[in-house]
Short mmCIF file of C-alpha atoms and ligand atoms in Angstrom, two decimals:
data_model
loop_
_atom_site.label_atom_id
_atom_site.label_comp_id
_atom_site.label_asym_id
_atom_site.label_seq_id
_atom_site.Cartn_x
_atom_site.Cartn_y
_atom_site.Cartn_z
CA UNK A 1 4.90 -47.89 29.75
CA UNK A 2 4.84 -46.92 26.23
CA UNK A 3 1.99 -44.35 25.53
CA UNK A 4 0.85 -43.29 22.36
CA UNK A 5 1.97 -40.69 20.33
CA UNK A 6 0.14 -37.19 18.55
CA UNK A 7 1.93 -36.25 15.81
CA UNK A 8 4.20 -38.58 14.57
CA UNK A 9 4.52 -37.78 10.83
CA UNK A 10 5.19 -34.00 11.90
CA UNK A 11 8.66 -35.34 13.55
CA UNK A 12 11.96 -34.85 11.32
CA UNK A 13 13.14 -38.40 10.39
CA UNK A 14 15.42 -37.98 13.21
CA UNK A 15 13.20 -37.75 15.61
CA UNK A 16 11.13 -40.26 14.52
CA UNK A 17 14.12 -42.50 14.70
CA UNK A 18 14.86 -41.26 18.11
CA UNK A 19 11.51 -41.52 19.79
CA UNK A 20 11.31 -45.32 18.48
CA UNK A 21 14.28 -46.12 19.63
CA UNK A 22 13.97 -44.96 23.11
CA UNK A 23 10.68 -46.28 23.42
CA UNK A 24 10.59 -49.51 21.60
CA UNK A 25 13.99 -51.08 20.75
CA UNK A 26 16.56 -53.01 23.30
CA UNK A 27 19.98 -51.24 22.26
CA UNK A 28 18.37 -47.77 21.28
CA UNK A 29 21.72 -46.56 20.70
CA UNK A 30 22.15 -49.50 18.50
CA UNK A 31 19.29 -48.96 16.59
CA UNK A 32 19.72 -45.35 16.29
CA UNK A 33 23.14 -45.92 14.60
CA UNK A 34 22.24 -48.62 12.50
CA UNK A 35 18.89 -46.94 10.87
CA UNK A 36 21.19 -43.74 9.85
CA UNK A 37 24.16 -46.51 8.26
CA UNK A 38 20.90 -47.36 5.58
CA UNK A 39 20.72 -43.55 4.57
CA UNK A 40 22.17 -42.45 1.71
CA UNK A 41 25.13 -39.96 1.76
CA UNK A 42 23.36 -38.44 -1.40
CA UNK A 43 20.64 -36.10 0.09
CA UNK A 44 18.64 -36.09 -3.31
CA UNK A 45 18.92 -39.57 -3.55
CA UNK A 46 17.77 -39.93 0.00
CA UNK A 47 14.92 -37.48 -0.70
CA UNK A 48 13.72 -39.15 -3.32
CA UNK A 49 13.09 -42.54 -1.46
CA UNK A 50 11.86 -40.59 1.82
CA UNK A 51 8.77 -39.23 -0.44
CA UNK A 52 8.00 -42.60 -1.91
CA UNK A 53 5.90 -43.42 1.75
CA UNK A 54 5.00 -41.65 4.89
CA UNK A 55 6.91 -41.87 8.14
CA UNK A 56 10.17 -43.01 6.51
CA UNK A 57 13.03 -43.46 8.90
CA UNK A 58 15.62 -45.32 6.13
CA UNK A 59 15.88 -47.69 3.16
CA UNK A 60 15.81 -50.89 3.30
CA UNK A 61 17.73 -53.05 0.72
CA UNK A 62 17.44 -56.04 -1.08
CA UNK A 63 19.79 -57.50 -3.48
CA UNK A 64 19.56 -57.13 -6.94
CA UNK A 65 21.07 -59.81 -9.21
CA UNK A 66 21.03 -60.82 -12.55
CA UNK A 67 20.28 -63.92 -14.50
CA UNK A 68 22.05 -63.80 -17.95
CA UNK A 69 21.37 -65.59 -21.13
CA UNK A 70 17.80 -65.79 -21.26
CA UNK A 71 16.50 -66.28 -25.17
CA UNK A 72 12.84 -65.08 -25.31
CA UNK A 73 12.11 -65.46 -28.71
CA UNK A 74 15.16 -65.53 -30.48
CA UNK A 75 16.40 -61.73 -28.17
CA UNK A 76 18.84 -62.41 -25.51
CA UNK A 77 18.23 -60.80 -21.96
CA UNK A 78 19.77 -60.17 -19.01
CA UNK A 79 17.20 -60.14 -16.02
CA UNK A 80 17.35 -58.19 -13.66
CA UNK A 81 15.79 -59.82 -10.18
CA UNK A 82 15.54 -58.20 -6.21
CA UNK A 83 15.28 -60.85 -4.11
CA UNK A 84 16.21 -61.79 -0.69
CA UNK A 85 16.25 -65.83 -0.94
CA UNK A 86 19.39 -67.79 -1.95
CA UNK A 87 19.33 -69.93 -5.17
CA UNK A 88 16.37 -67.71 -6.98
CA UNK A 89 18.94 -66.05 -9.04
CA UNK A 90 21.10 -69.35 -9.84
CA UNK A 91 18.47 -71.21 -10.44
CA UNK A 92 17.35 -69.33 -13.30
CA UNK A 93 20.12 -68.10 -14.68
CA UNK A 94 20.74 -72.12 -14.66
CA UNK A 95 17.40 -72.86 -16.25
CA UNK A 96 18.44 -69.81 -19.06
CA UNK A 97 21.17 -71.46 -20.12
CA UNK A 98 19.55 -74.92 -20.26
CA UNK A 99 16.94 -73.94 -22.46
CA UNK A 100 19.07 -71.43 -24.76
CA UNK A 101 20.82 -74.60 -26.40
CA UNK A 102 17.28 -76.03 -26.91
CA UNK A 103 16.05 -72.97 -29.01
CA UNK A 104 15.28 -70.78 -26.33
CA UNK A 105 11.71 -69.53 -24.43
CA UNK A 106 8.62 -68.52 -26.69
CA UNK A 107 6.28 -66.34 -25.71
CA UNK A 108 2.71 -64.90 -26.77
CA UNK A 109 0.78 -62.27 -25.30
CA UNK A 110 -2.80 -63.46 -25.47
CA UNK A 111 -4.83 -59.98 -24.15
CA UNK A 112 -4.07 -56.71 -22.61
CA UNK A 113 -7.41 -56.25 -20.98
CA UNK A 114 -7.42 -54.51 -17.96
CA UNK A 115 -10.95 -54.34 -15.22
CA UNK A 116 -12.21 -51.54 -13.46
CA UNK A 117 -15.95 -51.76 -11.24
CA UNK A 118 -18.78 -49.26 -9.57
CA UNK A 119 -20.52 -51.24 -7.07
CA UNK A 120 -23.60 -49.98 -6.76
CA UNK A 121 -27.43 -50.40 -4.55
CA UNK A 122 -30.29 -50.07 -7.05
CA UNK A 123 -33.84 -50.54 -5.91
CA UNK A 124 -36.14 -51.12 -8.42
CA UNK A 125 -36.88 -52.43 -11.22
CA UNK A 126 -34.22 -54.14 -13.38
CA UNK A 127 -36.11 -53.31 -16.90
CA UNK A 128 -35.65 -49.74 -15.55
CA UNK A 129 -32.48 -49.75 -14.63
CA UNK A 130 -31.19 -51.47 -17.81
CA UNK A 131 -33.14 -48.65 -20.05
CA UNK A 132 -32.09 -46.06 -18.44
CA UNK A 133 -27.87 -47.76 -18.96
CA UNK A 134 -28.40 -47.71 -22.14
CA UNK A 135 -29.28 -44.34 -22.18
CA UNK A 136 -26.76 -42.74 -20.17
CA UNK A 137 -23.91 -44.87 -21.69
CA UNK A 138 -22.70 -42.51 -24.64
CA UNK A 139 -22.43 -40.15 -21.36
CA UNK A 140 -20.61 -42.40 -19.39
CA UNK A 141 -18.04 -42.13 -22.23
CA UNK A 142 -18.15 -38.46 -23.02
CA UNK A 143 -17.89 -37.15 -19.58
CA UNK A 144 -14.58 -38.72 -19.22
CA UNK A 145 -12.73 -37.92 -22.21
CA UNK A 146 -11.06 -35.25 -20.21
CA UNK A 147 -9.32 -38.11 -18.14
CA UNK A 148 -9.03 -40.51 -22.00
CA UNK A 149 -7.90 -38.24 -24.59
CA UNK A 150 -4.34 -38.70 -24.38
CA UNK A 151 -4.51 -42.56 -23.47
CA UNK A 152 -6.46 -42.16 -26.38
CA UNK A 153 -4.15 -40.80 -28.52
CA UNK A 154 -1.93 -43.08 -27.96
CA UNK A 155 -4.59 -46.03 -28.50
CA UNK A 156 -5.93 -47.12 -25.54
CA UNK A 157 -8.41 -45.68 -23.47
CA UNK A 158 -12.14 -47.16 -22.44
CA UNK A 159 -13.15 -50.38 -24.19
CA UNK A 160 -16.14 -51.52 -22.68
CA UNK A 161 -18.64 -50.53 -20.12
CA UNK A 162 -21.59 -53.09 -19.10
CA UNK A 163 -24.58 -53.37 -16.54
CA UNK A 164 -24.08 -56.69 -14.65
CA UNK A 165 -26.59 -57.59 -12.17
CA UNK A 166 -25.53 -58.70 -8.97
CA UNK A 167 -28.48 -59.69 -6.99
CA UNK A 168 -28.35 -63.62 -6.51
CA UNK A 169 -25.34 -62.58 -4.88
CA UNK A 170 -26.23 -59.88 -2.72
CA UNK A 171 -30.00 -58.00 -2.61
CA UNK A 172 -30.25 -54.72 -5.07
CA UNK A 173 -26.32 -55.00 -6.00
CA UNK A 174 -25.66 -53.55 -9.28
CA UNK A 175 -22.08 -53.18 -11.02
CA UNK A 176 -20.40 -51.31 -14.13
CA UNK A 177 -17.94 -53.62 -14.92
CA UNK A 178 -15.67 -51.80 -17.21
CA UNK A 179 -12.38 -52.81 -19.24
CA UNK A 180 -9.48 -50.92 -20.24
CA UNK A 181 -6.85 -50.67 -22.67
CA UNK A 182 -3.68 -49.27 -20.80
CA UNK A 183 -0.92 -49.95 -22.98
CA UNK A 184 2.28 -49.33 -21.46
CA UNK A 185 1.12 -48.07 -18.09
CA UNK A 186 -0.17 -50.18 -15.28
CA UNK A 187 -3.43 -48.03 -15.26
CA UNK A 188 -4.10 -48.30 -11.93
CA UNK A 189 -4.62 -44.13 -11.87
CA UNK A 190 -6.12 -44.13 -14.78
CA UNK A 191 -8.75 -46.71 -14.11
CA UNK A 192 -9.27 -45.43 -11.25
CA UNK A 193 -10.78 -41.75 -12.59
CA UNK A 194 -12.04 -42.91 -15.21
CA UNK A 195 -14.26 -45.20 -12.82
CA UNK A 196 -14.97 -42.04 -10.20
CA UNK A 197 -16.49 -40.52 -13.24
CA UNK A 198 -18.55 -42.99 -14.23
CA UNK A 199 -19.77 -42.83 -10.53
CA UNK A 200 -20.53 -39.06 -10.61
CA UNK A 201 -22.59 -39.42 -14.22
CA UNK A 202 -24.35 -42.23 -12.68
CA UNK A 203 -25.46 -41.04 -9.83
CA UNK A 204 -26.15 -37.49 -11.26
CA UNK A 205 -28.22 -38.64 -14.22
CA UNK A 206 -30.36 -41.11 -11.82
CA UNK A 207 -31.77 -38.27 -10.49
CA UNK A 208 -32.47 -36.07 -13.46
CA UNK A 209 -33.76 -39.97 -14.66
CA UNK A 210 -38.04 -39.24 -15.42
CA UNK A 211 -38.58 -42.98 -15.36
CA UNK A 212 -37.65 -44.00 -12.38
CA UNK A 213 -39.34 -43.79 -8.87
CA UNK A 214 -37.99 -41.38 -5.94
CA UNK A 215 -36.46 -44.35 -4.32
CA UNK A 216 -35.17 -46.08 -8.03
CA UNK A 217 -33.27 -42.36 -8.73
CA UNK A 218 -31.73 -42.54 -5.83
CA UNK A 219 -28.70 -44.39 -6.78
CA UNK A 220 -26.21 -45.60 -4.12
CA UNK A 221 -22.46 -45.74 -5.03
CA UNK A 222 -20.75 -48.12 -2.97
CA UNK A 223 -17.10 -48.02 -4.15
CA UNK A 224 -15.26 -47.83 -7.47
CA UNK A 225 -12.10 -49.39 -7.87
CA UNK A 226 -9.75 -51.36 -10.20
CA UNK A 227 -10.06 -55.38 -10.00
CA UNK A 228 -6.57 -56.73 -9.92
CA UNK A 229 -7.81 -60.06 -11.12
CA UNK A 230 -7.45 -59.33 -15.12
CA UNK A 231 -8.22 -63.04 -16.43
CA UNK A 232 -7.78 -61.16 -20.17
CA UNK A 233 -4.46 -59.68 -19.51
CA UNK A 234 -2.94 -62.54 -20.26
CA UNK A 235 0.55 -64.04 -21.43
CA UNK A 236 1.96 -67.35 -22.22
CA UNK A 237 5.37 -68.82 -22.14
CA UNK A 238 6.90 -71.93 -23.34
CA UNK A 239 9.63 -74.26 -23.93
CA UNK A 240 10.43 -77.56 -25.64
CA UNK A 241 12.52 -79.95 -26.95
CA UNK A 242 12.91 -83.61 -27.78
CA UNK A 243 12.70 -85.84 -24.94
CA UNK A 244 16.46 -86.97 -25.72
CA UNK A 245 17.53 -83.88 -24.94
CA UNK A 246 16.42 -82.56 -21.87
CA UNK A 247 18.87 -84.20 -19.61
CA UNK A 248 22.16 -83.65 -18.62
CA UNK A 249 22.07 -85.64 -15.57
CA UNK A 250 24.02 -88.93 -15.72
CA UNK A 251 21.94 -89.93 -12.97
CA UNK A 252 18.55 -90.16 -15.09
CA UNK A 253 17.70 -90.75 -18.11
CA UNK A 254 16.30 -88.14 -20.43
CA UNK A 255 12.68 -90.33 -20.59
CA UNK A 256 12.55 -90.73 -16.79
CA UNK A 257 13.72 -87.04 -15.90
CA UNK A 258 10.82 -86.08 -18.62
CA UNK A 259 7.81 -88.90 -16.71
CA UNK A 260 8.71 -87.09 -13.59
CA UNK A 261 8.60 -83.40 -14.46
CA UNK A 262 5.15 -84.13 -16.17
CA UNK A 263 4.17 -86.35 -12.59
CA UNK A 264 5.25 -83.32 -10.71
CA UNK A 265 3.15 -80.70 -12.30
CA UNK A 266 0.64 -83.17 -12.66
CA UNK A 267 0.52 -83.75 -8.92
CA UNK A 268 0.33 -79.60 -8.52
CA UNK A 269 -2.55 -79.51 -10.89
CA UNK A 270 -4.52 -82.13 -8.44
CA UNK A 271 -3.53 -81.14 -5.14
CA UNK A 272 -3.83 -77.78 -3.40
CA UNK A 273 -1.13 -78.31 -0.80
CA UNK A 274 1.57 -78.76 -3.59
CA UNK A 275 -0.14 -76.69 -5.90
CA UNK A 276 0.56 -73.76 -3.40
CA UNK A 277 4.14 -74.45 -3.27
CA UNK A 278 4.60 -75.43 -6.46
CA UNK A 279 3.21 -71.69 -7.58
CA UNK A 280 5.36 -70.28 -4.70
CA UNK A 281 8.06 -71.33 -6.95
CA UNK A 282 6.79 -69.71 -9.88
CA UNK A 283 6.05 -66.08 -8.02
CA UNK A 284 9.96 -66.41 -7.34
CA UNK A 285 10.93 -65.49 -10.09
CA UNK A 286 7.94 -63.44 -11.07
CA UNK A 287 7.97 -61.05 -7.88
CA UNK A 288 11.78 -60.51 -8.20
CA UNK A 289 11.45 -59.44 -11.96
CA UNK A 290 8.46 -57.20 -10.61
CA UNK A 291 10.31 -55.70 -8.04
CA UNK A 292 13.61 -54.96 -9.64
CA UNK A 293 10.87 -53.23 -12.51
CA UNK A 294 8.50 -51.47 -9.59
CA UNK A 295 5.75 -52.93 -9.96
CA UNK A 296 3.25 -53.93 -7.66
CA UNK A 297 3.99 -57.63 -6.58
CA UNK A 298 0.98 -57.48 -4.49
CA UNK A 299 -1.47 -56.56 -7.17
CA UNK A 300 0.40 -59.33 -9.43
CA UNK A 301 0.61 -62.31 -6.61
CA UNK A 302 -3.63 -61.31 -6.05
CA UNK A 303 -3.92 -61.55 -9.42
CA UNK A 304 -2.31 -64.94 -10.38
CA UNK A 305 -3.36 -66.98 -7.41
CA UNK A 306 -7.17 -66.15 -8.17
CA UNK A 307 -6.45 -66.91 -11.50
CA UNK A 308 -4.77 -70.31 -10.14
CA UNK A 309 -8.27 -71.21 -8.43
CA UNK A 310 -10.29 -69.98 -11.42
CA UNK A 311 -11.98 -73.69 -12.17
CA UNK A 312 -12.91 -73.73 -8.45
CA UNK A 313 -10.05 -75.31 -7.47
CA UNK A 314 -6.17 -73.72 -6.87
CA UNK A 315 -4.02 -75.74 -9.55
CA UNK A 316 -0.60 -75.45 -10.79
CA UNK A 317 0.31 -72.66 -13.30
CA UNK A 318 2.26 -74.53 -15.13
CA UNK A 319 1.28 -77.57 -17.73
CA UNK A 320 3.84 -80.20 -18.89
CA UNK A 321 3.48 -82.91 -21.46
CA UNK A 322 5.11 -84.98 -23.78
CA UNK A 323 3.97 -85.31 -27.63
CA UNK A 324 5.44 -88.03 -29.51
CA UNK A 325 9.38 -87.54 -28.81
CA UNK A 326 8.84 -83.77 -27.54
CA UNK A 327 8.76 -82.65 -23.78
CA UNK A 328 6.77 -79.44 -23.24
CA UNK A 329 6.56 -77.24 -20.44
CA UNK A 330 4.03 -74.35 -20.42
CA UNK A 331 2.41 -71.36 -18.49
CA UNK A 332 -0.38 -68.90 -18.75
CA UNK A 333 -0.70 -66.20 -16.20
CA UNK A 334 -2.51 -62.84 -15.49
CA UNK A 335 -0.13 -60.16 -15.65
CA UNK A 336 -1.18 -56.32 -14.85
CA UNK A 337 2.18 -54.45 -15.71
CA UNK A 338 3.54 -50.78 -16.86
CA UNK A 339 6.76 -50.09 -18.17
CA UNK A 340 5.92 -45.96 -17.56
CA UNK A 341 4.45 -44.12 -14.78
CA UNK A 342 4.44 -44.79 -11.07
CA UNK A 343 8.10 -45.80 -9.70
CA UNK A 344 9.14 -46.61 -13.01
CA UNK A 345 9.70 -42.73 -13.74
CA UNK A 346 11.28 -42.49 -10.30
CA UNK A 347 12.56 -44.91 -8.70
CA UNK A 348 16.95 -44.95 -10.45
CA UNK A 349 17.53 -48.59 -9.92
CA UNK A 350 14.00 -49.69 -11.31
CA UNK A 351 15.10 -47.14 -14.58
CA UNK A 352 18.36 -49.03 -14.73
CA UNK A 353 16.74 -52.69 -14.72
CA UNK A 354 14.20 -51.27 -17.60
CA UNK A 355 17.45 -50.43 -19.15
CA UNK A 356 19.20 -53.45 -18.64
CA UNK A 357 16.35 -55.29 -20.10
CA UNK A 358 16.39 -52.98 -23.16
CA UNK A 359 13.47 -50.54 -22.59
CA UNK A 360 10.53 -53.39 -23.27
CA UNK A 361 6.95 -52.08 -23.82
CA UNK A 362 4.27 -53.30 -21.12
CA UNK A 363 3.36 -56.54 -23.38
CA UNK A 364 7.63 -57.68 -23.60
CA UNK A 365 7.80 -57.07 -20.13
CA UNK A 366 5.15 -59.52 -19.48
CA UNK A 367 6.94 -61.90 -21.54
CA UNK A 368 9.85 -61.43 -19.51
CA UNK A 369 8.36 -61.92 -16.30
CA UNK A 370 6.25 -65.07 -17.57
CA UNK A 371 9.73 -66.44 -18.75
CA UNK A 372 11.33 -65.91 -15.08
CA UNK A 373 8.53 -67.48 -13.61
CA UNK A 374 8.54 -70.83 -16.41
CA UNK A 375 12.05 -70.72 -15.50
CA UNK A 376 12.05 -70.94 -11.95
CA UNK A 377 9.41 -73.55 -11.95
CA UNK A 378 11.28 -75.67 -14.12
CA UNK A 379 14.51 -75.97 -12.11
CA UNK A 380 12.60 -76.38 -8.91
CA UNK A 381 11.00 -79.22 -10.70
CA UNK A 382 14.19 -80.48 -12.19
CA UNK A 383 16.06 -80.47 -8.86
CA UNK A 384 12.69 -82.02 -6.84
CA UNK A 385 12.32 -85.05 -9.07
CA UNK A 386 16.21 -85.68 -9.00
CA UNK A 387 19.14 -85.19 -6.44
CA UNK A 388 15.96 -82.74 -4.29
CA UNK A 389 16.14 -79.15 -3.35
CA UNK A 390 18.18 -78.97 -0.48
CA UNK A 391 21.66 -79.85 -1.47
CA UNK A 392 22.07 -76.98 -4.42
CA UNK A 393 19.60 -74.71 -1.66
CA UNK A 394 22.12 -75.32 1.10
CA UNK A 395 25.20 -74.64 -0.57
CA UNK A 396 24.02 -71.46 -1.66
CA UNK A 397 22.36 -71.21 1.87
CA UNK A 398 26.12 -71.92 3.45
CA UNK A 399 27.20 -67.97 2.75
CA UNK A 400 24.00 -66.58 4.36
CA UNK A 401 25.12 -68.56 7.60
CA UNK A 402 28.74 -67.41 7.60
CA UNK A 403 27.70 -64.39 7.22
CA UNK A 404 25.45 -64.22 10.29
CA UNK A 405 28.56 -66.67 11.92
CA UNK A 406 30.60 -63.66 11.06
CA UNK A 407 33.16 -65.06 9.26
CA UNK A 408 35.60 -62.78 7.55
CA UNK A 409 36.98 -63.84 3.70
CA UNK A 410 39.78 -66.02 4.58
CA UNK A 411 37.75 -68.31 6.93
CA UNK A 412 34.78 -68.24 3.99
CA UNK A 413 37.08 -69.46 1.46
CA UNK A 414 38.17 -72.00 3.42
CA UNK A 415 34.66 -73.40 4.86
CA UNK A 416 33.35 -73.42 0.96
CA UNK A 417 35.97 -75.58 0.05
CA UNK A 418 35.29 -77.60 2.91
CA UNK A 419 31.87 -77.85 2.61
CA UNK A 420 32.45 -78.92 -1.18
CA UNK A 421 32.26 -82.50 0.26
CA UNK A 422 30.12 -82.14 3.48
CA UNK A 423 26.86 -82.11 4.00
CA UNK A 424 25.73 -78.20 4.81
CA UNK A 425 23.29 -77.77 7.79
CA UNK A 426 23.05 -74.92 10.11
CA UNK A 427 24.58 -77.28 13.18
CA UNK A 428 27.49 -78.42 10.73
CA UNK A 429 28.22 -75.07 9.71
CA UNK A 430 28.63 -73.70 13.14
CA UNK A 431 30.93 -76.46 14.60
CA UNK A 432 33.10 -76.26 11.50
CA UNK A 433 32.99 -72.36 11.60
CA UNK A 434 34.22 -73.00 15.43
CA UNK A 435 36.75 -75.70 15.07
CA UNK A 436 38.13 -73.49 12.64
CA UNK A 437 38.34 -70.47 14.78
CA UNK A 438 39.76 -72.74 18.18
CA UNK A 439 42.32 -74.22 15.61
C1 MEV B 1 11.34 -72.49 -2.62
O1 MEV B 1 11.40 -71.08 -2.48
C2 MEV B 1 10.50 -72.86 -3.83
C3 MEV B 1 10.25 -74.35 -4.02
O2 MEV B 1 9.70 -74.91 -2.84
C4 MEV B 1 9.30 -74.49 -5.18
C5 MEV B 1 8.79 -75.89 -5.40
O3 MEV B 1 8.70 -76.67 -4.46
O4 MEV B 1 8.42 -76.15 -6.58
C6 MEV B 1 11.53 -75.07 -4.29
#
């Protein structure tokens, strides 16, 4: 029986690997070789990525690929993307090169507002309360420029701070619902004091407050914390072209292949259960741009699906049309992002993508990773509406199963050529893989 354990983060990252081995794991020598293979043979290297969490027993890797020729207005990138699924990476780099005959992706950021709140329990009496905001507000500023002056230096810092009442919601709930201007950082830090402050200057000035009552002074702070859903941090990507051009299928023709990519988004903006997928597609290529650049997917995918339901109802991201002769395809998304601080200081790799894509402030990055996301959407839609997304999927799928088959170069090169003109399934793949090997 496995019984629990005192002390855990205390053990060297040997023994840690050790005692989980023995006690959970089938083939603990197995597992005890195999989590050491993942270390790196440079100790600073390995030091750094040990510190980034607790209780770290080895890396784990993802691939990081790149999809080339991407024109975001009129500036060619490569994109860097970490991603575990097959075709992500193909399927935009095919999408890139689609539109960059067609005059490429444009892009606007529309707001950099970021959103920070103090929850807080008043009880008493609103006219009070809102008197004594506006009295404490120029101190709500002042006693944080310690944490603002060098944001802003630079030109960001606080930009707003209002009373919102709360109480239809929930009885005697109060917020500060402030905004932010980041710039190039993420802010989350930032925010983050900044909002503690306003916490301490609140509660300490309700008390010193003559107005109110014993009970109305006594102010209770329930939590302060960023909001990850930034509805004003928002950027918009797009492409077009004339409907003649957009094909290059002899399958379809350009009109139809347009009809259908507007019928499929319109079908995501009216039902949820494609919606969902549909946007799936969309955080493909968002979260791979955001992980190759550490940020925090999690923060963004929060972000952008409550931003999907916004009207009440989760819709598609993306908006397609046609005007006259001209097919456009569109998105608008919440986007949170820093190009400085956190693991983007750190973190080598997530350096060398920011270098890769040319050092980009906070705002081009967002551009970027709106663009990946357009993209991505608009082969998925491209490949749905015509030959489906299974046969380019499962070619690109066919390595992933040789390589768990274990088959070694010569037999790889030969199955890919087979499989040029059969159908690729897991079954098929295994009986070829075998007949192969018994021939
Ligand atoms: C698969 O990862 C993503 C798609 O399902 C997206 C879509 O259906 O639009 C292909």
């Amino acid at each position: 029986m496995i019984t629990p354990i005192q002390g855990f983060s205390k053990l060297t990252k040997a023994e840690k690997i050790n005692w989980l081995a023995d006690n959970y794991t089938h083939n603990p020598k197995r597992t005890k070789e195999l989590l050491k293979i993942y270390w790196n043979n440079d100790e600073e290297l390995q030091k750094l990525h040990d510190e980034f969490i607790e209780n770290t027993i080895t890396n784990y890797y993802l691939p990081l690929g790149i999809a080339p020729n991407f024109l975001i207005n009129n500036k060619l990138y490569a994109i860097p993307m970490a991603i575990e699924e097959s075709s992500v990476v193909a399927a935009a780099s095919k999408a890139a090169k689609f539109w960059l005959s067609r005059g490429g992706f444009k892009t606007t950021v529309l707001g950099t507002e970021k959103v920070g709140q103090v929850h807080f329990i008043y009880k008493g009496d609103e006219k009070k309360l809102n008197n004594f905001f506006s009295s404490i507000k120029p101190l709500l500023f002042s006693e944080s420029n310690p944490l603002t002056v060098n944001m802003k230096k630079r030109g960001g810092g606080i930009t707003n701070i209002e009373l919102r009442n709360k109480t239809s919601d929930l009885e005697n709930y109060y917020q500060l619902h402030c905004t932010f201007e980041t710039l190039d950082a993420m802010g989350a830090n930032f925010i983050n004091s900044c909002l503690e402050q306003f916490a301490k200057t609140l509660k300490k000035e309700a008390l010193l407050y003559s107005d109110f009552s014993e009970t109305e002074k006594n102010i209770e702070v329930v939590m302060s914390i960023l909001s990850n859903y930034a509805p004003n941090c928002i950027v918009r990507a797009e492409v077009s072209c004339k409907v003649e051009e957009l094909n290059e299928d002899p399958n379809i023709s350009s009109n139809e292949l347009a009809h259908k990519l507007v019928q499929a988004v319109t079908i995501a903006k009216i039902e949820p259960y494609r919606a969902v997928t549909h946007n799936k597609g969309i955080m493909n290529g968002i979260d791979a741009v955001i992980l190759a650049t550490g940020n925090d997917f999690r923060a963004v995918e929060a972000g952008i699906h409550a931003y999907a339901s916004k009207n009440g109802r989760y819709t598609s991201l993306t908006n397609a049309c046609i005007e006259g002769d001209v097919f456009k395809f569109w998105l608008e998304i919440p986007l949170a992002l820093g190009t400085v601080g956190g693991l983007t200081n750190l973190h080598p790799l997530v350096k060398t993508a920011l270098d890769i894509l040319q050092k980009p402030s906070a705002k081009e990055l967002m551009q970027i990773v709106a663009v990946a996301g357009l993209a991505q959407n608009f082969a998925a839609l491209r490949s749905l509406v015509t030959t489906g997304i299974q046969e380019g999927h499962m070619k690109m799928h066919l390595l992933n199963i040789l390589n768990q088959l274990g088959a070694n170069e010569e037999e790889k090169k030969q199955l890919t050529e087979h499989f040029k003109t059969h159908t690729v399934s897991h079954r098929s793949v295994t009986s070829a893989y075998e007949s192969l090997k018994n021939d």
